[in-house]
Coordinates of N, CA, C and O in Angstrom, one line a residue:
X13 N 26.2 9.1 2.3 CA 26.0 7.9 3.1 C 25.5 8.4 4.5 O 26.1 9.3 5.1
X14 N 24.2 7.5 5.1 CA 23.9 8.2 6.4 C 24.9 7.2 7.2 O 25.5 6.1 6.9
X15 N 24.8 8.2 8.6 CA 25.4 7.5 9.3 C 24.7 6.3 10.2 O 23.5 6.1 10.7
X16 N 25.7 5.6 10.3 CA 25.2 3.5 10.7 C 25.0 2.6 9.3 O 24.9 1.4 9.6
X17 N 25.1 2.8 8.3 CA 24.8 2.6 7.3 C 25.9 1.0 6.8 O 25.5 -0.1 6.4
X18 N 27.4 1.4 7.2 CA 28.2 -0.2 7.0 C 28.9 0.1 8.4 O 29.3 1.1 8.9
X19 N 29.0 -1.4 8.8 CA 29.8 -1.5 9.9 C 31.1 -1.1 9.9 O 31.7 -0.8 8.9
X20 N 31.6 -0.8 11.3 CA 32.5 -0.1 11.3 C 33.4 -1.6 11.5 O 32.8 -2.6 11.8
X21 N 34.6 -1.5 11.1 CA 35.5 -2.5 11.5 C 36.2 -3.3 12.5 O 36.9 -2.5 13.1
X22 N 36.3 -4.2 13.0 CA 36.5 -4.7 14.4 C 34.9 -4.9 15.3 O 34.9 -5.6 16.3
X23 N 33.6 -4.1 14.7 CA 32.3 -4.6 15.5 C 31.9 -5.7 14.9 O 32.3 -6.2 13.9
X24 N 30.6 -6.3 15.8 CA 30.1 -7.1 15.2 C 28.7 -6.9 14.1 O 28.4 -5.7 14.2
X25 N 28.2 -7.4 13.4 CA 27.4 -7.1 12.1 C 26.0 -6.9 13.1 O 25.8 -7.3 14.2
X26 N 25.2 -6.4 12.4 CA 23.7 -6.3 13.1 C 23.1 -8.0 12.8 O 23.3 -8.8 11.9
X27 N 22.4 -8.0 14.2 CA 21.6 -9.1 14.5 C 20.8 -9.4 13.5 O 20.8 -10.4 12.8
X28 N 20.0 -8.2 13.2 CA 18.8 -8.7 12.3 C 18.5 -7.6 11.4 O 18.5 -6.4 11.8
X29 N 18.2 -8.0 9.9 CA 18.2 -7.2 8.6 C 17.8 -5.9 9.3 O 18.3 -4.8 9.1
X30 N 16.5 -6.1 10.4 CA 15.8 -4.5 10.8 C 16.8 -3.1 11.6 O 16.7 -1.9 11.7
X31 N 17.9 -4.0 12.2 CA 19.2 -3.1 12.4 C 19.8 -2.9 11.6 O 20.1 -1.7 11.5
X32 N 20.2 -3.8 10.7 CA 21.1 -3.6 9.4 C 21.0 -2.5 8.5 O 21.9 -1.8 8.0
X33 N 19.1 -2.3 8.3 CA 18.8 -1.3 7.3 C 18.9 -0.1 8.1 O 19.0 1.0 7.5
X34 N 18.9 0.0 9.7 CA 18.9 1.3 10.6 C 17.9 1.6 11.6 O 18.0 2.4 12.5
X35 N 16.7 0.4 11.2 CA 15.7 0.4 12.2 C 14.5 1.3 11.9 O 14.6 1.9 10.8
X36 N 13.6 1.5 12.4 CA 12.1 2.2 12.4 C 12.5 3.4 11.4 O 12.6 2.9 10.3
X37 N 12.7 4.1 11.4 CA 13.1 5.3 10.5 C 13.6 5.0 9.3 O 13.2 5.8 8.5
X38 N 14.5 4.1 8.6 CA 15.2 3.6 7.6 C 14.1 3.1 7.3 O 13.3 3.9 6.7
X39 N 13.5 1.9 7.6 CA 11.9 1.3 6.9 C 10.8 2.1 6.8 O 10.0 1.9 5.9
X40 N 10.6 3.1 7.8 CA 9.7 4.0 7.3 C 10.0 4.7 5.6 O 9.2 4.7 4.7
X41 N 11.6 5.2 5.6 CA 11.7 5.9 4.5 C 11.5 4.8 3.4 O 10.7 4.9 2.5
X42 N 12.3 3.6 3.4 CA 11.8 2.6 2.6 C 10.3 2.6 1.7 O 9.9 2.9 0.6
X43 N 9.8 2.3 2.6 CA 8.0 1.7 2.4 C 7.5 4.1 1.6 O 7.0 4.5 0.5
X44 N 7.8 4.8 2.6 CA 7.6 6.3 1.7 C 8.0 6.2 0.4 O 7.3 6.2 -0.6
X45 N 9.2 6.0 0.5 CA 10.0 5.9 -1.5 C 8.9 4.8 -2.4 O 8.3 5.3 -3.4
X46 N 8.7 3.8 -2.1 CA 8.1 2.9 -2.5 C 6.9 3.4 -3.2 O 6.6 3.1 -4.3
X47 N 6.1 4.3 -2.0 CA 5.0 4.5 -2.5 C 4.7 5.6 -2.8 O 3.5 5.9 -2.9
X48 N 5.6 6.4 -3.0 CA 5.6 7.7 -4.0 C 6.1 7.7 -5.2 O 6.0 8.6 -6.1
X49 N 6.9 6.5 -5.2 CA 7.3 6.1 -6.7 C 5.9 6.2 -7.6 O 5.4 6.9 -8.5
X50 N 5.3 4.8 -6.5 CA 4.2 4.4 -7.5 C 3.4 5.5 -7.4 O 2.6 5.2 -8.3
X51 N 3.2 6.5 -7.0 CA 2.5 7.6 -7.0 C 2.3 8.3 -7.7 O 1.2 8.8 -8.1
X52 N 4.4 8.5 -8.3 CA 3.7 9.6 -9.4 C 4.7 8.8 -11.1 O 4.6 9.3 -12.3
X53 N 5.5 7.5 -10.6 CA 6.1 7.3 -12.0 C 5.1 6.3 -12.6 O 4.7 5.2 -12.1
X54 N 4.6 7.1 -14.3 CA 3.7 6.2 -15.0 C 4.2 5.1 -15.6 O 3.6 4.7 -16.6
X55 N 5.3 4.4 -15.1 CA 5.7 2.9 -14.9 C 4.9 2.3 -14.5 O 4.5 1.2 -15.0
X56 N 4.3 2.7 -13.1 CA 3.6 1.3 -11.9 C 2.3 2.4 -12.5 O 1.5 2.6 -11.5
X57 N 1.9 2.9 -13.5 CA 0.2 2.7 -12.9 C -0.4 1.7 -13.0 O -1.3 1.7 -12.1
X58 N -0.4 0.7 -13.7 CA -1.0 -0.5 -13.1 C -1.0 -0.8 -12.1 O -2.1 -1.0 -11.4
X59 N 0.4 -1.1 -11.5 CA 0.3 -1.3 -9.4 C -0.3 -0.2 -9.0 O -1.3 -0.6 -8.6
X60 N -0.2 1.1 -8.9 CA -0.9 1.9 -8.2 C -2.6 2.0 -8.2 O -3.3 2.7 -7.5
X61 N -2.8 1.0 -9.4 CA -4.5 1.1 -9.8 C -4.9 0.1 -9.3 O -6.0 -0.2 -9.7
X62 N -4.1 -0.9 -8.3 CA -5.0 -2.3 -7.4 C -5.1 -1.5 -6.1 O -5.7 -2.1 -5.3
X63 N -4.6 -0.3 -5.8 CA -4.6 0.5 -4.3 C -5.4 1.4 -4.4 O -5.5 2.1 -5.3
X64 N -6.1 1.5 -3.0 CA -6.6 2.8 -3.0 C -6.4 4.3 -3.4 O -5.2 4.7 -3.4
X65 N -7.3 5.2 -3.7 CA -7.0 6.5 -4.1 C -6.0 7.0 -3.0 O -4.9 7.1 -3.5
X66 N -6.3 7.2 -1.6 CA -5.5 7.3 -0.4 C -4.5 6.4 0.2 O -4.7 5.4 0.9
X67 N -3.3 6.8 -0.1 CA -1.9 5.5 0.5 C -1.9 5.4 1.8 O -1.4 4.4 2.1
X68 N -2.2 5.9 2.4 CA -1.9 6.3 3.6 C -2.1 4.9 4.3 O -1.1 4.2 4.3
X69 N -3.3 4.3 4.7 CA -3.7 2.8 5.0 C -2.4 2.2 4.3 O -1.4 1.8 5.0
X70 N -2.5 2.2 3.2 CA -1.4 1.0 1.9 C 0.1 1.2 2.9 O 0.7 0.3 3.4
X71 N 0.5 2.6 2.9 CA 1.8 2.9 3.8 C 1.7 2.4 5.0 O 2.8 1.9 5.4
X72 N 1.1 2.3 5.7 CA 1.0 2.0 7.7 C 1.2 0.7 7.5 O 1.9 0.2 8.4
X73 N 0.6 -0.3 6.6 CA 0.4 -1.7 6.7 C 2.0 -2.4 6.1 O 2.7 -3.2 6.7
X74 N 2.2 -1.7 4.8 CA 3.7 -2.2 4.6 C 5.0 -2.1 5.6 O 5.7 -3.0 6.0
X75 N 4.9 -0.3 6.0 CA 5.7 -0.6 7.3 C 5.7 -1.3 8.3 O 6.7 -1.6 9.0
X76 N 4.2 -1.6 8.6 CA 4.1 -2.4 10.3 C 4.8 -4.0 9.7 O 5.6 -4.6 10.4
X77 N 4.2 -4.3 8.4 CA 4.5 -5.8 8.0 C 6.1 -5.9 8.0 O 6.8 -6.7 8.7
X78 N 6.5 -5.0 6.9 CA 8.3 -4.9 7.3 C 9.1 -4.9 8.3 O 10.2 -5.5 8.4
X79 N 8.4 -3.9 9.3 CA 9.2 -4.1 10.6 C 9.5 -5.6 11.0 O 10.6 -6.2 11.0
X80 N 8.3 -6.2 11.2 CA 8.0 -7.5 12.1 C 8.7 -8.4 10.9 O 9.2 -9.3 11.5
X81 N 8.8 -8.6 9.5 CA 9.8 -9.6 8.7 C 11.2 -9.1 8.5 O 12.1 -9.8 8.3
X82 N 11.4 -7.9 8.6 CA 13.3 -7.8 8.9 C 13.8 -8.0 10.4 O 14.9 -7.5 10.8
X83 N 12.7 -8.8 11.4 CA 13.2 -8.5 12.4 C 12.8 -7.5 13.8 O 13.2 -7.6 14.9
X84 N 12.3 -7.0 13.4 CA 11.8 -5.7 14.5 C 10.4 -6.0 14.8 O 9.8 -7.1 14.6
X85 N 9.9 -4.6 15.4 CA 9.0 -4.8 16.5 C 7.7 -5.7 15.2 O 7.8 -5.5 14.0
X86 N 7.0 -6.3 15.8 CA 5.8 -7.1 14.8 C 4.5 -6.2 14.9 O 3.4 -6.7 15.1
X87 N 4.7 -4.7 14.8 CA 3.6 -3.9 14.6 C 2.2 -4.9 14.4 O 1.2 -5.3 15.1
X88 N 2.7 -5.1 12.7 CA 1.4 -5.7 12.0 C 0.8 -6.3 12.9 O -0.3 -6.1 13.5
X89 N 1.9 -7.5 13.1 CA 1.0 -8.7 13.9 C 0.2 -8.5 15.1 O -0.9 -9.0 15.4
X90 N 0.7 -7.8 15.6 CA 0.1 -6.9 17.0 C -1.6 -7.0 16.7 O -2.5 -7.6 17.2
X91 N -1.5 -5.8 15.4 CA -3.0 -5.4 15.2 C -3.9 -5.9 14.0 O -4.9 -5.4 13.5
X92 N -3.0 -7.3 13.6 CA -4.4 -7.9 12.5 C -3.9 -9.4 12.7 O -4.6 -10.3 12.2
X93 N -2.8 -9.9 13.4 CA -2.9 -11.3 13.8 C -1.8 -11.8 12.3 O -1.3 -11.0 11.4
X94 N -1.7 -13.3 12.4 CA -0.3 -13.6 11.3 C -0.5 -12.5 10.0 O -1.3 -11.5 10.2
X95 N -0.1 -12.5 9.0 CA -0.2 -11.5 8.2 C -0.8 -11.9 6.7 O -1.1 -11.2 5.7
X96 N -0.9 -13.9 6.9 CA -1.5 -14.3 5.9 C -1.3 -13.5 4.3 O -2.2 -13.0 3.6
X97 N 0.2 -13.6 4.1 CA 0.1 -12.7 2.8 C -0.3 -12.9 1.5 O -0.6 -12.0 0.8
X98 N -0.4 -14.2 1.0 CA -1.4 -14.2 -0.2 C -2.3 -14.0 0.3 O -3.0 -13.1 -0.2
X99 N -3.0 -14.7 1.3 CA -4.9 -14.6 1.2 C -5.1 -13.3 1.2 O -6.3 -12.9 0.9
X100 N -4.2 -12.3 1.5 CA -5.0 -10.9 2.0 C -4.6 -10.1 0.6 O -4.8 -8.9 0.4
X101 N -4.1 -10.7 -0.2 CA -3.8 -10.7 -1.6 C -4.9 -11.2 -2.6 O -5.2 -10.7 -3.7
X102 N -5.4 -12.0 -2.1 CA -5.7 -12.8 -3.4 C -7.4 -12.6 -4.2 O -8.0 -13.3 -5.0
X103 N -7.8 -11.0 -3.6 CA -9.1 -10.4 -3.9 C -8.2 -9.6 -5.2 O -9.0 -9.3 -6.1
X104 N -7.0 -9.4 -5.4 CA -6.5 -8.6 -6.5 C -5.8 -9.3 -7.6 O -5.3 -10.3 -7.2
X105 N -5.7 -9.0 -8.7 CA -5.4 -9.7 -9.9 C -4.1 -9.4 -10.1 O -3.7 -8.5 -10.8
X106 N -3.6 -10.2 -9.5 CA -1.7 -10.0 -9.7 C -1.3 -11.1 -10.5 O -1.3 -12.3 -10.2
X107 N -0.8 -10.5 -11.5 CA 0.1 -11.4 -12.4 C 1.1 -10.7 -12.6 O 1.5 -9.9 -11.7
X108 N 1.8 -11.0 -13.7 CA 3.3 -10.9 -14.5 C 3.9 -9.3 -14.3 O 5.0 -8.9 -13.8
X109 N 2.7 -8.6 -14.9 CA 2.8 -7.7 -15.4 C 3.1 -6.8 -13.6 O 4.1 -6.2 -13.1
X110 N 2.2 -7.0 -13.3 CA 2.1 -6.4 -12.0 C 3.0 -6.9 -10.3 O 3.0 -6.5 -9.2
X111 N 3.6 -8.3 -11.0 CA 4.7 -8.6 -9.9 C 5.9 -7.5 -10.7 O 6.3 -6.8 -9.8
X112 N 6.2 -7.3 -11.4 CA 7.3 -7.2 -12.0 C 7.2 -5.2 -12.1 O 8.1 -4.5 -12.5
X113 N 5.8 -4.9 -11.7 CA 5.7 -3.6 -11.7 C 5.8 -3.1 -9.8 O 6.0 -2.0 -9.2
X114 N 5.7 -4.4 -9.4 CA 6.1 -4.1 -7.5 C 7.5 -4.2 -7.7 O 7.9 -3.1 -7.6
X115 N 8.1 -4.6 -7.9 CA 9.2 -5.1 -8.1 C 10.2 -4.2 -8.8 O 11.3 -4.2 -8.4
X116 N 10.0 -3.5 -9.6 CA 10.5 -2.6 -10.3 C 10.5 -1.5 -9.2 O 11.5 -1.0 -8.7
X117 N 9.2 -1.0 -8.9 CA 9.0 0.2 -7.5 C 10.0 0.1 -6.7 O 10.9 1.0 -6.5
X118 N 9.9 -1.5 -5.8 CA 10.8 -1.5 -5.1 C 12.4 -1.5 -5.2 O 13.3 -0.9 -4.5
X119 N 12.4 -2.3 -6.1 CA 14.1 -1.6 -6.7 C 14.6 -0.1 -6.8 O 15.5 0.4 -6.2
X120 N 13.9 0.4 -7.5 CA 13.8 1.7 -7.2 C 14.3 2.2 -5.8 O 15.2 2.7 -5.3
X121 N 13.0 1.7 -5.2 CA 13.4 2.4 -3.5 C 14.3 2.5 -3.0 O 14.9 3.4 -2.5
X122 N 14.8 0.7 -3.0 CA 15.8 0.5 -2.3 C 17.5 0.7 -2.8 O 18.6 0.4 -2.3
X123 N 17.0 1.2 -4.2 CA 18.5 1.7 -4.5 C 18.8 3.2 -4.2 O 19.8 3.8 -4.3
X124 N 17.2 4.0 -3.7 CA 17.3 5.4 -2.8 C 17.8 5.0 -1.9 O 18.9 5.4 -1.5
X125 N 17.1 4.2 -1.3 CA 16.9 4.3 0.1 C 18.3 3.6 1.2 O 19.1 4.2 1.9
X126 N 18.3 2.1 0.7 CA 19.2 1.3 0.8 C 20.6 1.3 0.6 O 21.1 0.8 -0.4
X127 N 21.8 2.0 1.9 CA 22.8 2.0 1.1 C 24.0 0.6 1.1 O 24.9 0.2 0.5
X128 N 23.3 0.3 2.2 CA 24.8 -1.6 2.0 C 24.3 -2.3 0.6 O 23.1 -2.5 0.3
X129 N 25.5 -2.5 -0.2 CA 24.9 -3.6 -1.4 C 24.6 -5.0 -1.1 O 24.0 -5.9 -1.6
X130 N 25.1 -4.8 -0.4 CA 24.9 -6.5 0.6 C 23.5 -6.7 1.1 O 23.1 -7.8 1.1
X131 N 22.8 -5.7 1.6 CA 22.0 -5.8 2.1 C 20.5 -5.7 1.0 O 19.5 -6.3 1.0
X132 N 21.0 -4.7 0.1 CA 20.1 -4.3 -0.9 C 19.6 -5.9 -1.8 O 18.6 -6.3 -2.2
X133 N 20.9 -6.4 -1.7 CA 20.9 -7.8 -2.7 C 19.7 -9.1 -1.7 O 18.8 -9.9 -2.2
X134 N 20.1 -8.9 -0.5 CA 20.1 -9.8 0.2 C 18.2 -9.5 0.1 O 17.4 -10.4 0.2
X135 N 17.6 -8.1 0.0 CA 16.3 -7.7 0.3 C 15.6 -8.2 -1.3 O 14.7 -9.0 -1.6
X136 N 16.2 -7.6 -1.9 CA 15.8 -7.7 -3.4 C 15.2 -9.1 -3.9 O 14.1 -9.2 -4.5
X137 N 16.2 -10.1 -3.6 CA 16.4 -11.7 -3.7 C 15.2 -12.1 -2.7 O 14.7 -13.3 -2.8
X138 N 14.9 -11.5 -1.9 CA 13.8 -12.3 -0.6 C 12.3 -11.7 -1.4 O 11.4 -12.4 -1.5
X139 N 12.3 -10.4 -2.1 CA 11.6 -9.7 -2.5 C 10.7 -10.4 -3.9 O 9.6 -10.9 -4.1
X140 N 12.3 -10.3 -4.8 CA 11.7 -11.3 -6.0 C 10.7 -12.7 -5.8 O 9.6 -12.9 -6.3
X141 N 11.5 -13.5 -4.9 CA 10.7 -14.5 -4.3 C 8.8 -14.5 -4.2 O 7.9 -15.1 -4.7
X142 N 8.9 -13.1 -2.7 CA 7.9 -13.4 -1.9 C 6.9 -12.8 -3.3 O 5.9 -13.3 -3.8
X143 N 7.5 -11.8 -3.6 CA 6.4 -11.4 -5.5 C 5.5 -12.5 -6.4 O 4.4 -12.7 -6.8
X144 N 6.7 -13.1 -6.3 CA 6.3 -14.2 -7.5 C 5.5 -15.1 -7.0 O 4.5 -15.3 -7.6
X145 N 5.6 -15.9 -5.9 CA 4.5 -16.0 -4.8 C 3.3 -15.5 -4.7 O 2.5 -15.9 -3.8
X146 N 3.2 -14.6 -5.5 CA 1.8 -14.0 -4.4 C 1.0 -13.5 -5.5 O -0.1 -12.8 -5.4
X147 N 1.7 -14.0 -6.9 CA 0.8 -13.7 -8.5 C -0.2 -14.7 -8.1 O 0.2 -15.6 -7.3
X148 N -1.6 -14.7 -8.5 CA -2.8 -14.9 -8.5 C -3.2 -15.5 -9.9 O -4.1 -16.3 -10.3
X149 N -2.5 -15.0 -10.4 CA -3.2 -14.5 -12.4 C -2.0 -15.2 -13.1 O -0.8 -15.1 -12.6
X150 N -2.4 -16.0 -14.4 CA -1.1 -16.4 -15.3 C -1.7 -15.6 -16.8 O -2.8 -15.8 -17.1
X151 N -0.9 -14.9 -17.4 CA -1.8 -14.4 -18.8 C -3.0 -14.0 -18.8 O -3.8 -14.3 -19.7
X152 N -3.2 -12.9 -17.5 CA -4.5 -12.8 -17.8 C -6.1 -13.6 -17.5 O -7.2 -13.3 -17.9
X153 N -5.7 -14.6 -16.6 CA -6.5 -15.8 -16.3 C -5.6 -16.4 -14.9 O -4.5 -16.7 -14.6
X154 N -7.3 -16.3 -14.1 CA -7.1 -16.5 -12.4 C -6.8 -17.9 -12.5 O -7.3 -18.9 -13.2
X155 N -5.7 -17.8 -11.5 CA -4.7 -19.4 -11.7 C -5.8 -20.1 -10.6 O -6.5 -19.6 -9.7
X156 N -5.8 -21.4 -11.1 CA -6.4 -22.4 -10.2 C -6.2 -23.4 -9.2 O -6.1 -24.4 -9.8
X157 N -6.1 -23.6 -8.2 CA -5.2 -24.4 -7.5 C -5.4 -26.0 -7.8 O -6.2 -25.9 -8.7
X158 N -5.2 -27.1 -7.5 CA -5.4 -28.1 -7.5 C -6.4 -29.0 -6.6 O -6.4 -30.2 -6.8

C-alpha cells in the first residue's frame, strides 16, 4: 500500500476524489496503466485500434481531462476549452463492444493502481456511466438522434 492511500483515523477525508486518489502522480500512474494495458493485452485491440499508433497525445489528454473531473488542476480546460466529451468522440465508432473494452482496461487499472475500495467503486460506477454515454454505434449501426 503506498503511502496517503486510506485516511488516517481522527482526520478529516480528502476534499476532492483528486486528493483522495493522491493527486497529480496517482492520475498520472492511473491514465499510464490504462494505456499500456491497452497496449499490449489482445483483449482491448479493438480499443487500441480507434487510437493512434503513438499514445503519447492519447496519454496527456486523459490525464489533463482527469485531473480537472476528480477535482484538480483543469489542465485540459486550460488548453482546449470545455472538454465537450462525446462530440470529440463522436468521429469514432463506439459501441457495445468497445464501451465494454474501455471499461474493462480501466478496471484493470484501477485495481493496479487504485488502492481505497471505496474510492475504486465510487470511480468505476462514474466510469460505467460516462462509457455508456459516449457509445455512438448500437449493433454495428450509427445511432441516430432524434
Amino acid at each position: 500500500m503506498r503511502e496517503g492511500d486510506v485516511t488516517a483515523p481522527g482526520t478529516a477525508a480528502p476534499a476532492t476524489p483528486y486528493e483522495w486518489i493522491g493527486g497529480e502522480a496517482a492520475v498520472r500512474a492511473l491514465v499510464d496503466r490504462f494505456y499500456d494495458l491497452m497496449d499490449l493485452e489482445p483483449a482491448y485491440r479493438g480499443l487500441r485500434a480507434l487510437h493512434p499508433t503513438a499514445l503519447d497525445g492519447s496519454r496527456d489528454k486523459l490525464f489533463w481531462y482527469l485531473c480537472g473531473w476528480l477535482g484538480g488542476p483543469a489542465y485540459f480546460e486550460e488548453r482546449f476549452g470545455h472538454p465537450r466529451l462525446r462530440a470529440r468522440h463522436l468521429p469514432y465508432g463506439i459501441g457495445i463492444a468497445e464501451r465494454d473494452q474501455w471499461l474493462a482496461c480501466m478496471r484493470q487499472a484501477i485495481a493496479d493502481e487504485v488502492r481505497d475500495p471505496a474510492l475504486a467503486a465510487r470511480l468505476l460506477d462514474a466510469f460505467a456511466k460516462t462509457a455508456d454515454w459516449m457509445r455512438n454505434r448500437a449493433d454495428g449501426v450509427q445511432k441516430v438522434s432524434p
